Amino acid sequence: MKPALRLAGALLLSCFGLSAPVFATEYPLPADNSRLIGENTLTTVADDKRPLEYIAARYKTGMLGMLEANPGVDPWLPKAGTQLTVPLQMLLPDAPREGIVVNLAELRLYYYPKGENRVVVYPIGIGQLGAATPNMVTRISQKIPNPTWTPTANIRKRYAKEGITLPGVVPAGPDNPMGQFALRLARGTGQYLIHGTNADFGIGMRVSSGCIRLRPEDIEALFNSVPQGTRVQIINQPIKYAIEPDGKRYIEVHQPLSHTEQDDPQTMSITLSGPLKRFMQSPESDTALIKAAIARRAGMPVLVSSGEPVGDDTVLPAVLQEAQGGQATISQAMGASEQAP
């Protein structure tokens, strides 16, 4: 299976805060009544013929996040000299700030170390179409260094369709797609794990057989930090929103997870909860900007307070035109034939 990733071609909203490069995944935890963390940054593509994944890994973000923020960029060979937005600002998910929280829609894992005033954020890969990672509240039941991999019957069937016969057990080592560390979840028979990878591609994408994967250095850091028994909550929130202590209102919209090959994540509808509708309909919210943000799906917080200046007047009309259904959509297919746990 090769799930397609479709992105809209549109102008960048001018509400993003930009700063000098930041290389950490760790953020100070904001107050309980605040959810905004981090700052976006800009980077310029070097003339080194490296893929977008190299830039994403350097800034410890995911492929989908980079593609959402920079529609039209070539994921395999971005053009030298192109200026890219790196999405390092985000809203914390609407979930308890405890243990591990995974938001599938944004392909990020949030770790809240107990008793510490910080949150550590990691980009992740999740289950592909037909092998989706489910929502759940569970815990870490086992920490496994140097894991072996026992492919399930369904995984073996998928590989067989590609002409690959898997062994009954893949031993630990450099050829093991689970990497060097794994955290088993207590859900079901323990078939879901948070683990590493032996590939240099696929973080921030839907490529796994249902497990959650991290880059090797990230899973090692998480493995060494998180205790067995830690609470794990997996959610699916394509839209996050917040009213900050200073009264400013933000919305962060990601492409929703597709359900079929025919779904276009850039245009498919997103279910709006009751509280979100009230947020949108408030006189303190700019409805046009919210609609534009939902249409754009940039994966970054957008300031949507009513009456708030939004920057360059040449940008806003184009964004508002998107909200009214006038945008031109650019579909960019990215094949991801890899199948792994």
Short mmCIF file of N, CA and C in Angstrom, two decimals, residues 12-152:
data_model
loop_
_atom_site.label_atom_id
_atom_site.label_comp_id
_atom_site.label_asym_id
_atom_site.label_seq_id
_atom_site.Cartn_x
_atom_site.Cartn_y
_atom_site.Cartn_z
N LEU A 12 1.37 31.41 2.90
CA LEU A 12 1.61 31.18 4.32
C LEU A 12 0.92 32.27 5.12
N LEU A 13 0.15 31.90 6.13
CA LEU A 13 -0.43 32.91 7.01
C LEU A 13 0.67 33.68 7.70
N SER A 14 0.46 34.96 7.90
CA SER A 14 1.53 35.81 8.42
C SER A 14 1.53 35.90 9.93
N CYS A 15 0.79 35.02 10.61
CA CYS A 15 0.66 35.12 12.06
C CYS A 15 1.71 34.34 12.82
N PHE A 16 2.63 33.69 12.13
CA PHE A 16 3.56 32.79 12.80
C PHE A 16 4.72 33.58 13.39
N GLY A 17 5.09 33.24 14.64
CA GLY A 17 6.27 33.85 15.23
C GLY A 17 7.51 33.14 14.73
N LEU A 18 8.55 33.90 14.36
CA LEU A 18 9.77 33.32 13.82
C LEU A 18 10.94 33.72 14.68
N SER A 19 11.93 32.84 14.81
CA SER A 19 13.07 33.10 15.68
C SER A 19 14.29 32.44 15.11
N ALA A 20 15.40 32.57 15.83
CA ALA A 20 16.62 31.87 15.45
C ALA A 20 16.42 30.37 15.65
N PRO A 21 17.23 29.52 14.98
CA PRO A 21 17.05 28.08 15.06
C PRO A 21 17.07 27.55 16.49
N VAL A 22 16.21 26.60 16.75
CA VAL A 22 16.14 25.92 18.05
C VAL A 22 16.24 24.43 17.77
N PHE A 23 17.10 23.74 18.49
CA PHE A 23 17.36 22.35 18.17
C PHE A 23 16.84 21.39 19.24
N ALA A 24 16.25 21.92 20.30
CA ALA A 24 15.79 21.06 21.38
C ALA A 24 14.34 20.65 21.16
N THR A 25 13.97 19.51 21.73
CA THR A 25 12.58 19.07 21.72
C THR A 25 11.94 19.33 23.08
N GLU A 26 12.66 19.95 23.97
CA GLU A 26 12.19 20.18 25.34
C GLU A 26 11.71 21.61 25.49
N TYR A 27 10.54 21.77 26.14
CA TYR A 27 9.95 23.09 26.33
C TYR A 27 9.57 23.27 27.80
N PRO A 28 9.69 24.49 28.33
CA PRO A 28 9.14 24.75 29.67
C PRO A 28 7.64 24.55 29.63
N LEU A 29 7.10 23.95 30.67
CA LEU A 29 5.66 23.71 30.71
C LEU A 29 4.94 25.01 31.05
N PRO A 30 3.99 25.43 30.22
CA PRO A 30 3.28 26.68 30.52
C PRO A 30 2.31 26.49 31.69
N ALA A 31 1.73 27.58 32.14
CA ALA A 31 0.75 27.52 33.23
C ALA A 31 -0.44 26.68 32.82
N ASP A 32 -1.21 26.25 33.80
CA ASP A 32 -2.35 25.37 33.52
C ASP A 32 -3.36 26.00 32.57
N ASN A 33 -3.44 27.33 32.56
CA ASN A 33 -4.41 28.01 31.69
C ASN A 33 -3.79 28.46 30.37
N SER A 34 -2.63 27.88 30.05
CA SER A 34 -1.95 28.20 28.79
C SER A 34 -1.56 26.91 28.08
N ARG A 35 -1.57 26.95 26.74
CA ARG A 35 -1.20 25.75 25.98
C ARG A 35 -0.19 26.04 24.88
N LEU A 36 0.19 27.29 24.70
CA LEU A 36 1.09 27.67 23.62
C LEU A 36 2.54 27.50 24.05
N ILE A 37 3.31 26.72 23.25
CA ILE A 37 4.73 26.51 23.55
C ILE A 37 5.55 26.68 22.27
N GLY A 38 6.82 27.03 22.44
CA GLY A 38 7.77 27.05 21.34
C GLY A 38 7.62 28.24 20.41
N GLU A 39 8.50 28.31 19.43
CA GLU A 39 8.47 29.32 18.38
C GLU A 39 8.88 28.68 17.06
N ASN A 40 8.24 29.11 15.98
CA ASN A 40 8.65 28.64 14.65
C ASN A 40 9.99 29.27 14.28
N THR A 41 10.63 28.70 13.30
CA THR A 41 11.88 29.27 12.83
C THR A 41 11.95 29.12 11.32
N LEU A 42 12.89 29.81 10.71
CA LEU A 42 13.13 29.72 9.27
C LEU A 42 14.47 29.07 9.02
N THR A 43 14.56 28.32 7.93
CA THR A 43 15.83 27.75 7.51
C THR A 43 15.90 27.79 5.99
N THR A 44 17.10 27.84 5.47
CA THR A 44 17.30 27.88 4.02
C THR A 44 17.89 26.57 3.54
N VAL A 45 17.34 26.01 2.49
CA VAL A 45 17.80 24.74 1.95
C VAL A 45 19.22 24.90 1.39
N ALA A 46 20.12 24.07 1.89
CA ALA A 46 21.50 24.10 1.41
C ALA A 46 21.62 23.39 0.06
N ASP A 47 22.67 23.69 -0.66
CA ASP A 47 22.90 23.06 -1.96
C ASP A 47 23.70 21.77 -1.74
N ASP A 48 23.05 20.80 -1.05
CA ASP A 48 23.74 19.55 -0.71
C ASP A 48 23.01 18.31 -1.19
N LYS A 49 21.92 18.51 -1.96
CA LYS A 49 21.16 17.41 -2.57
C LYS A 49 20.56 16.46 -1.52
N ARG A 50 20.34 16.95 -0.33
CA ARG A 50 19.76 16.10 0.71
C ARG A 50 18.24 16.20 0.69
N PRO A 51 17.52 15.13 1.09
CA PRO A 51 16.06 15.18 1.10
C PRO A 51 15.53 16.01 2.27
N LEU A 52 14.24 16.29 2.23
CA LEU A 52 13.61 17.08 3.28
C LEU A 52 13.73 16.40 4.64
N GLU A 53 13.77 15.07 4.67
CA GLU A 53 13.90 14.35 5.93
C GLU A 53 15.16 14.77 6.68
N TYR A 54 16.23 15.09 5.96
CA TYR A 54 17.46 15.52 6.62
C TYR A 54 17.23 16.81 7.40
N ILE A 55 16.49 17.76 6.81
CA ILE A 55 16.19 19.01 7.50
C ILE A 55 15.24 18.75 8.66
N ALA A 56 14.22 17.91 8.45
CA ALA A 56 13.28 17.59 9.51
C ALA A 56 13.99 16.98 10.71
N ALA A 57 14.90 16.04 10.45
CA ALA A 57 15.62 15.38 11.54
C ALA A 57 16.53 16.37 12.27
N ARG A 58 17.14 17.29 11.53
CA ARG A 58 18.03 18.27 12.15
C ARG A 58 17.28 19.12 13.16
N TYR A 59 16.04 19.47 12.84
CA TYR A 59 15.25 20.30 13.75
C TYR A 59 14.31 19.47 14.63
N LYS A 60 14.47 18.17 14.59
CA LYS A 60 13.67 17.24 15.40
C LYS A 60 12.17 17.47 15.22
N THR A 61 11.77 17.54 13.96
CA THR A 61 10.36 17.60 13.63
C THR A 61 10.07 16.51 12.61
N GLY A 62 8.81 16.40 12.17
CA GLY A 62 8.42 15.31 11.29
C GLY A 62 8.21 15.75 9.85
N MET A 63 8.18 14.78 8.94
CA MET A 63 8.00 15.07 7.53
C MET A 63 6.66 15.74 7.24
N LEU A 64 5.58 15.19 7.79
CA LEU A 64 4.27 15.76 7.50
C LEU A 64 4.20 17.20 7.99
N GLY A 65 4.76 17.47 9.17
CA GLY A 65 4.77 18.83 9.68
C GLY A 65 5.49 19.79 8.75
N MET A 66 6.63 19.35 8.20
CA MET A 66 7.37 20.20 7.26
C MET A 66 6.58 20.41 5.97
N LEU A 67 5.89 19.38 5.51
CA LEU A 67 5.12 19.50 4.28
C LEU A 67 3.86 20.34 4.48
N GLU A 68 3.23 20.23 5.65
CA GLU A 68 2.07 21.08 5.94
C GLU A 68 2.48 22.55 5.96
N ALA A 69 3.63 22.82 6.58
CA ALA A 69 4.08 24.20 6.73
C ALA A 69 4.64 24.78 5.44
N ASN A 70 5.07 23.90 4.52
CA ASN A 70 5.72 24.36 3.29
C ASN A 70 5.13 23.65 2.08
N PRO A 71 3.88 23.95 1.73
CA PRO A 71 3.23 23.25 0.62
C PRO A 71 3.98 23.46 -0.69
N GLY A 72 4.10 22.38 -1.44
CA GLY A 72 4.75 22.46 -2.74
C GLY A 72 6.22 22.14 -2.72
N VAL A 73 6.84 22.06 -1.53
CA VAL A 73 8.27 21.73 -1.48
C VAL A 73 8.46 20.27 -1.89
N ASP A 74 9.52 20.00 -2.62
CA ASP A 74 9.83 18.64 -3.06
C ASP A 74 10.41 17.86 -1.88
N PRO A 75 9.75 16.79 -1.41
CA PRO A 75 10.26 16.06 -0.25
C PRO A 75 11.55 15.31 -0.54
N TRP A 76 11.79 14.98 -1.79
CA TRP A 76 12.98 14.20 -2.12
C TRP A 76 14.18 15.08 -2.41
N LEU A 77 13.95 16.22 -3.09
CA LEU A 77 15.06 17.10 -3.45
C LEU A 77 14.59 18.55 -3.38
N PRO A 78 14.47 19.10 -2.17
CA PRO A 78 14.06 20.50 -2.07
C PRO A 78 15.06 21.42 -2.75
N LYS A 79 14.56 22.46 -3.38
CA LYS A 79 15.40 23.35 -4.18
C LYS A 79 16.34 24.17 -3.30
N ALA A 80 17.61 24.14 -3.63
CA ALA A 80 18.60 24.91 -2.88
C ALA A 80 18.23 26.39 -2.88
N GLY A 81 18.39 27.02 -1.72
CA GLY A 81 18.07 28.43 -1.58
C GLY A 81 16.65 28.70 -1.14
N THR A 82 15.79 27.68 -1.16
CA THR A 82 14.41 27.85 -0.73
C THR A 82 14.35 28.10 0.78
N GLN A 83 13.58 29.08 1.19
CA GLN A 83 13.40 29.35 2.61
C GLN A 83 12.20 28.56 3.13
N LEU A 84 12.41 27.77 4.16
CA LEU A 84 11.38 26.91 4.73
C LEU A 84 11.01 27.36 6.14
N THR A 85 9.74 27.19 6.47
CA THR A 85 9.29 27.38 7.85
C THR A 85 9.39 26.06 8.58
N VAL A 86 10.03 26.07 9.74
CA VAL A 86 10.14 24.87 10.57
C VAL A 86 9.13 24.99 11.70
N PRO A 87 8.13 24.10 11.76
CA PRO A 87 7.03 24.24 12.72
C PRO A 87 7.42 23.77 14.13
N LEU A 88 7.97 24.67 14.92
CA LEU A 88 8.40 24.34 16.27
C LEU A 88 7.50 24.97 17.34
N GLN A 89 6.51 25.76 16.90
CA GLN A 89 5.52 26.28 17.84
C GLN A 89 4.28 25.42 17.75
N MET A 90 3.64 25.18 18.89
CA MET A 90 2.48 24.28 18.92
C MET A 90 1.62 24.56 20.13
N LEU A 91 0.40 24.07 20.09
CA LEU A 91 -0.49 24.06 21.24
C LEU A 91 -0.45 22.68 21.87
N LEU A 92 -0.36 22.61 23.19
CA LEU A 92 -0.43 21.32 23.85
C LEU A 92 -1.79 20.67 23.57
N PRO A 93 -1.85 19.36 23.40
CA PRO A 93 -3.13 18.68 23.15
C PRO A 93 -4.08 18.84 24.33
N ASP A 94 -5.36 18.71 24.04
CA ASP A 94 -6.39 18.75 25.07
C ASP A 94 -6.46 17.38 25.74
N ALA A 95 -5.56 17.15 26.68
CA ALA A 95 -5.45 15.87 27.40
C ALA A 95 -4.68 16.14 28.68
N PRO A 96 -4.85 15.27 29.69
CA PRO A 96 -4.10 15.47 30.93
C PRO A 96 -2.60 15.54 30.68
N ARG A 97 -1.93 16.45 31.37
CA ARG A 97 -0.48 16.59 31.25
C ARG A 97 0.19 15.57 32.16
N GLU A 98 0.11 14.36 31.73
CA GLU A 98 0.60 13.25 32.55
C GLU A 98 1.18 12.16 31.65
N GLY A 99 2.35 11.68 31.99
CA GLY A 99 2.95 10.58 31.25
C GLY A 99 3.18 10.92 29.79
N ILE A 100 2.71 10.02 28.92
CA ILE A 100 2.88 10.18 27.47
C ILE A 100 1.52 10.46 26.84
N VAL A 101 1.46 11.48 26.00
CA VAL A 101 0.27 11.78 25.21
C VAL A 101 0.69 11.75 23.75
N VAL A 102 0.02 10.96 22.94
CA VAL A 102 0.28 10.88 21.50
C VAL A 102 -0.92 11.45 20.77
N ASN A 103 -0.69 12.46 19.96
CA ASN A 103 -1.75 12.99 19.09
C ASN A 103 -1.49 12.49 17.68
N LEU A 104 -2.29 11.53 17.24
CA LEU A 104 -2.09 10.89 15.95
C LEU A 104 -2.15 11.89 14.80
N ALA A 105 -3.11 12.81 14.85
CA ALA A 105 -3.31 13.72 13.73
C ALA A 105 -2.09 14.60 13.47
N GLU A 106 -1.38 14.98 14.52
CA GLU A 106 -0.20 15.83 14.32
C GLU A 106 1.09 15.03 14.32
N LEU A 107 1.00 13.70 14.51
CA LEU A 107 2.17 12.82 14.49
C LEU A 107 3.24 13.31 15.46
N ARG A 108 2.81 13.56 16.71
CA ARG A 108 3.72 13.98 17.76
C ARG A 108 3.43 13.22 19.04
N LEU A 109 4.49 12.98 19.79
CA LEU A 109 4.40 12.38 21.12
C LEU A 109 4.87 13.42 22.13
N TYR A 110 4.06 13.62 23.17
CA TYR A 110 4.38 14.55 24.26
C TYR A 110 4.68 13.74 25.52
N TYR A 111 5.83 13.99 26.13
CA TYR A 111 6.18 13.31 27.38
C TYR A 111 6.30 14.35 28.49
N TYR A 112 5.49 14.15 29.54
CA TYR A 112 5.49 15.02 30.70
C TYR A 112 6.19 14.29 31.86
N PRO A 113 7.48 14.53 32.09
CA PRO A 113 8.16 13.85 33.20
C PRO A 113 7.51 14.22 34.53
N LYS A 114 7.26 13.22 35.35
CA LYS A 114 6.56 13.41 36.62
C LYS A 114 7.35 14.33 37.53
N GLY A 115 6.65 15.33 38.07
CA GLY A 115 7.27 16.24 39.03
C GLY A 115 8.19 17.27 38.42
N GLU A 116 8.22 17.37 37.10
CA GLU A 116 9.10 18.33 36.43
C GLU A 116 8.27 19.30 35.60
N ASN A 117 8.71 20.53 35.57
CA ASN A 117 7.97 21.58 34.89
C ASN A 117 8.41 21.71 33.44
N ARG A 118 8.30 20.60 32.69
CA ARG A 118 8.71 20.61 31.30
C ARG A 118 7.94 19.56 30.51
N VAL A 119 7.97 19.72 29.20
CA VAL A 119 7.38 18.73 28.30
C VAL A 119 8.39 18.48 27.19
N VAL A 120 8.55 17.23 26.82
CA VAL A 120 9.46 16.84 25.75
C VAL A 120 8.62 16.34 24.58
N VAL A 121 8.88 16.86 23.39
CA VAL A 121 8.05 16.58 22.22
C VAL A 121 8.88 15.85 21.17
N TYR A 122 8.33 14.74 20.67
CA TYR A 122 9.02 13.94 19.65
C TYR A 122 8.13 13.75 18.43
N PRO A 123 8.66 13.86 17.23
CA PRO A 123 7.91 13.47 16.03
C PRO A 123 7.85 11.95 15.94
N ILE A 124 6.77 11.43 15.39
CA ILE A 124 6.58 9.98 15.36
C ILE A 124 6.06 9.53 14.01
N GLY A 125 6.19 8.24 13.74
CA GLY A 125 5.50 7.57 12.65
C GLY A 125 4.39 6.73 13.26
N ILE A 126 3.27 6.59 12.54
CA ILE A 126 2.12 5.85 13.07
C ILE A 126 1.61 4.87 12.03
N GLY A 127 0.52 4.17 12.39
CA GLY A 127 -0.03 3.13 11.53
C GLY A 127 -0.57 3.65 10.22
N GLN A 128 -0.28 2.90 9.16
CA GLN A 128 -0.74 3.26 7.83
C GLN A 128 -2.21 2.85 7.64
N LEU A 129 -2.77 3.22 6.48
CA LEU A 129 -4.13 2.81 6.16
C LEU A 129 -4.25 1.30 6.24
N GLY A 130 -5.31 0.83 6.88
CA GLY A 130 -5.51 -0.60 7.05
C GLY A 130 -4.82 -1.16 8.27
N ALA A 131 -4.00 -0.36 8.92
CA ALA A 131 -3.32 -0.79 10.14
C ALA A 131 -3.20 0.40 11.09
N ALA A 132 -4.30 1.12 11.25
CA ALA A 132 -4.29 2.37 11.99
C ALA A 132 -3.96 2.16 13.46
N THR A 133 -3.23 3.10 14.03
CA THR A 133 -2.97 3.10 15.46
C THR A 133 -4.23 3.56 16.17
N PRO A 134 -4.78 2.80 17.12
CA PRO A 134 -6.05 3.17 17.73
C PRO A 134 -5.90 4.18 18.88
N ASN A 135 -7.00 4.90 19.13
CA ASN A 135 -7.06 5.72 20.34
C ASN A 135 -7.11 4.79 21.55
N MET A 136 -6.49 5.22 22.63
CA MET A 136 -6.51 4.38 23.83
C MET A 136 -5.98 5.14 25.03
N VAL A 137 -6.30 4.65 26.21
CA VAL A 137 -5.64 5.05 27.45
C VAL A 137 -5.08 3.78 28.06
N THR A 138 -3.79 3.71 28.21
CA THR A 138 -3.14 2.48 28.68
C THR A 138 -1.90 2.85 29.48
N ARG A 139 -0.95 1.97 29.57
CA ARG A 139 0.29 2.23 30.30
C ARG A 139 1.41 1.43 29.66
N ILE A 140 2.63 1.77 30.03
CA ILE A 140 3.78 1.01 29.55
C ILE A 140 3.93 -0.23 30.43
N SER A 141 3.80 -1.38 29.82
CA SER A 141 3.85 -2.63 30.57
C SER A 141 5.23 -3.26 30.59
N GLN A 142 6.09 -2.88 29.63
CA GLN A 142 7.40 -3.53 29.54
C GLN A 142 8.36 -2.64 28.78
N LYS A 143 9.60 -2.59 29.26
CA LYS A 143 10.67 -1.87 28.57
C LYS A 143 11.64 -2.92 28.02
N ILE A 144 11.87 -2.87 26.70
CA ILE A 144 12.61 -3.94 26.03
C ILE A 144 13.82 -3.37 25.30
N PRO A 145 15.03 -3.57 25.82
CA PRO A 145 16.21 -3.20 25.04
C PRO A 145 16.52 -4.28 24.01
N ASN A 146 17.07 -3.90 22.89
CA ASN A 146 17.43 -4.83 21.82
C ASN A 146 16.29 -5.80 21.51
N PRO A 147 15.12 -5.28 21.12
CA PRO A 147 13.97 -6.15 20.89
C PRO A 147 14.12 -7.01 19.64
N THR A 148 13.51 -8.16 19.67
CA THR A 148 13.31 -8.94 18.45
C THR A 148 11.95 -8.57 17.88
N TRP A 149 11.70 -8.95 16.62
CA TRP A 149 10.42 -8.65 16.00
C TRP A 149 9.80 -9.93 15.49
N THR A 150 8.58 -10.20 15.99
CA THR A 150 7.81 -11.35 15.52
C THR A 150 6.65 -10.83 14.68
N PRO A 151 6.76 -10.86 13.36
CA PRO A 151 5.70 -10.31 12.51
C PRO A 151 4.38 -11.06 12.72
N THR A 152 3.29 -10.31 12.78
CA THR A 152 1.97 -10.93 12.89
C THR A 152 1.57 -11.53 11.55
#
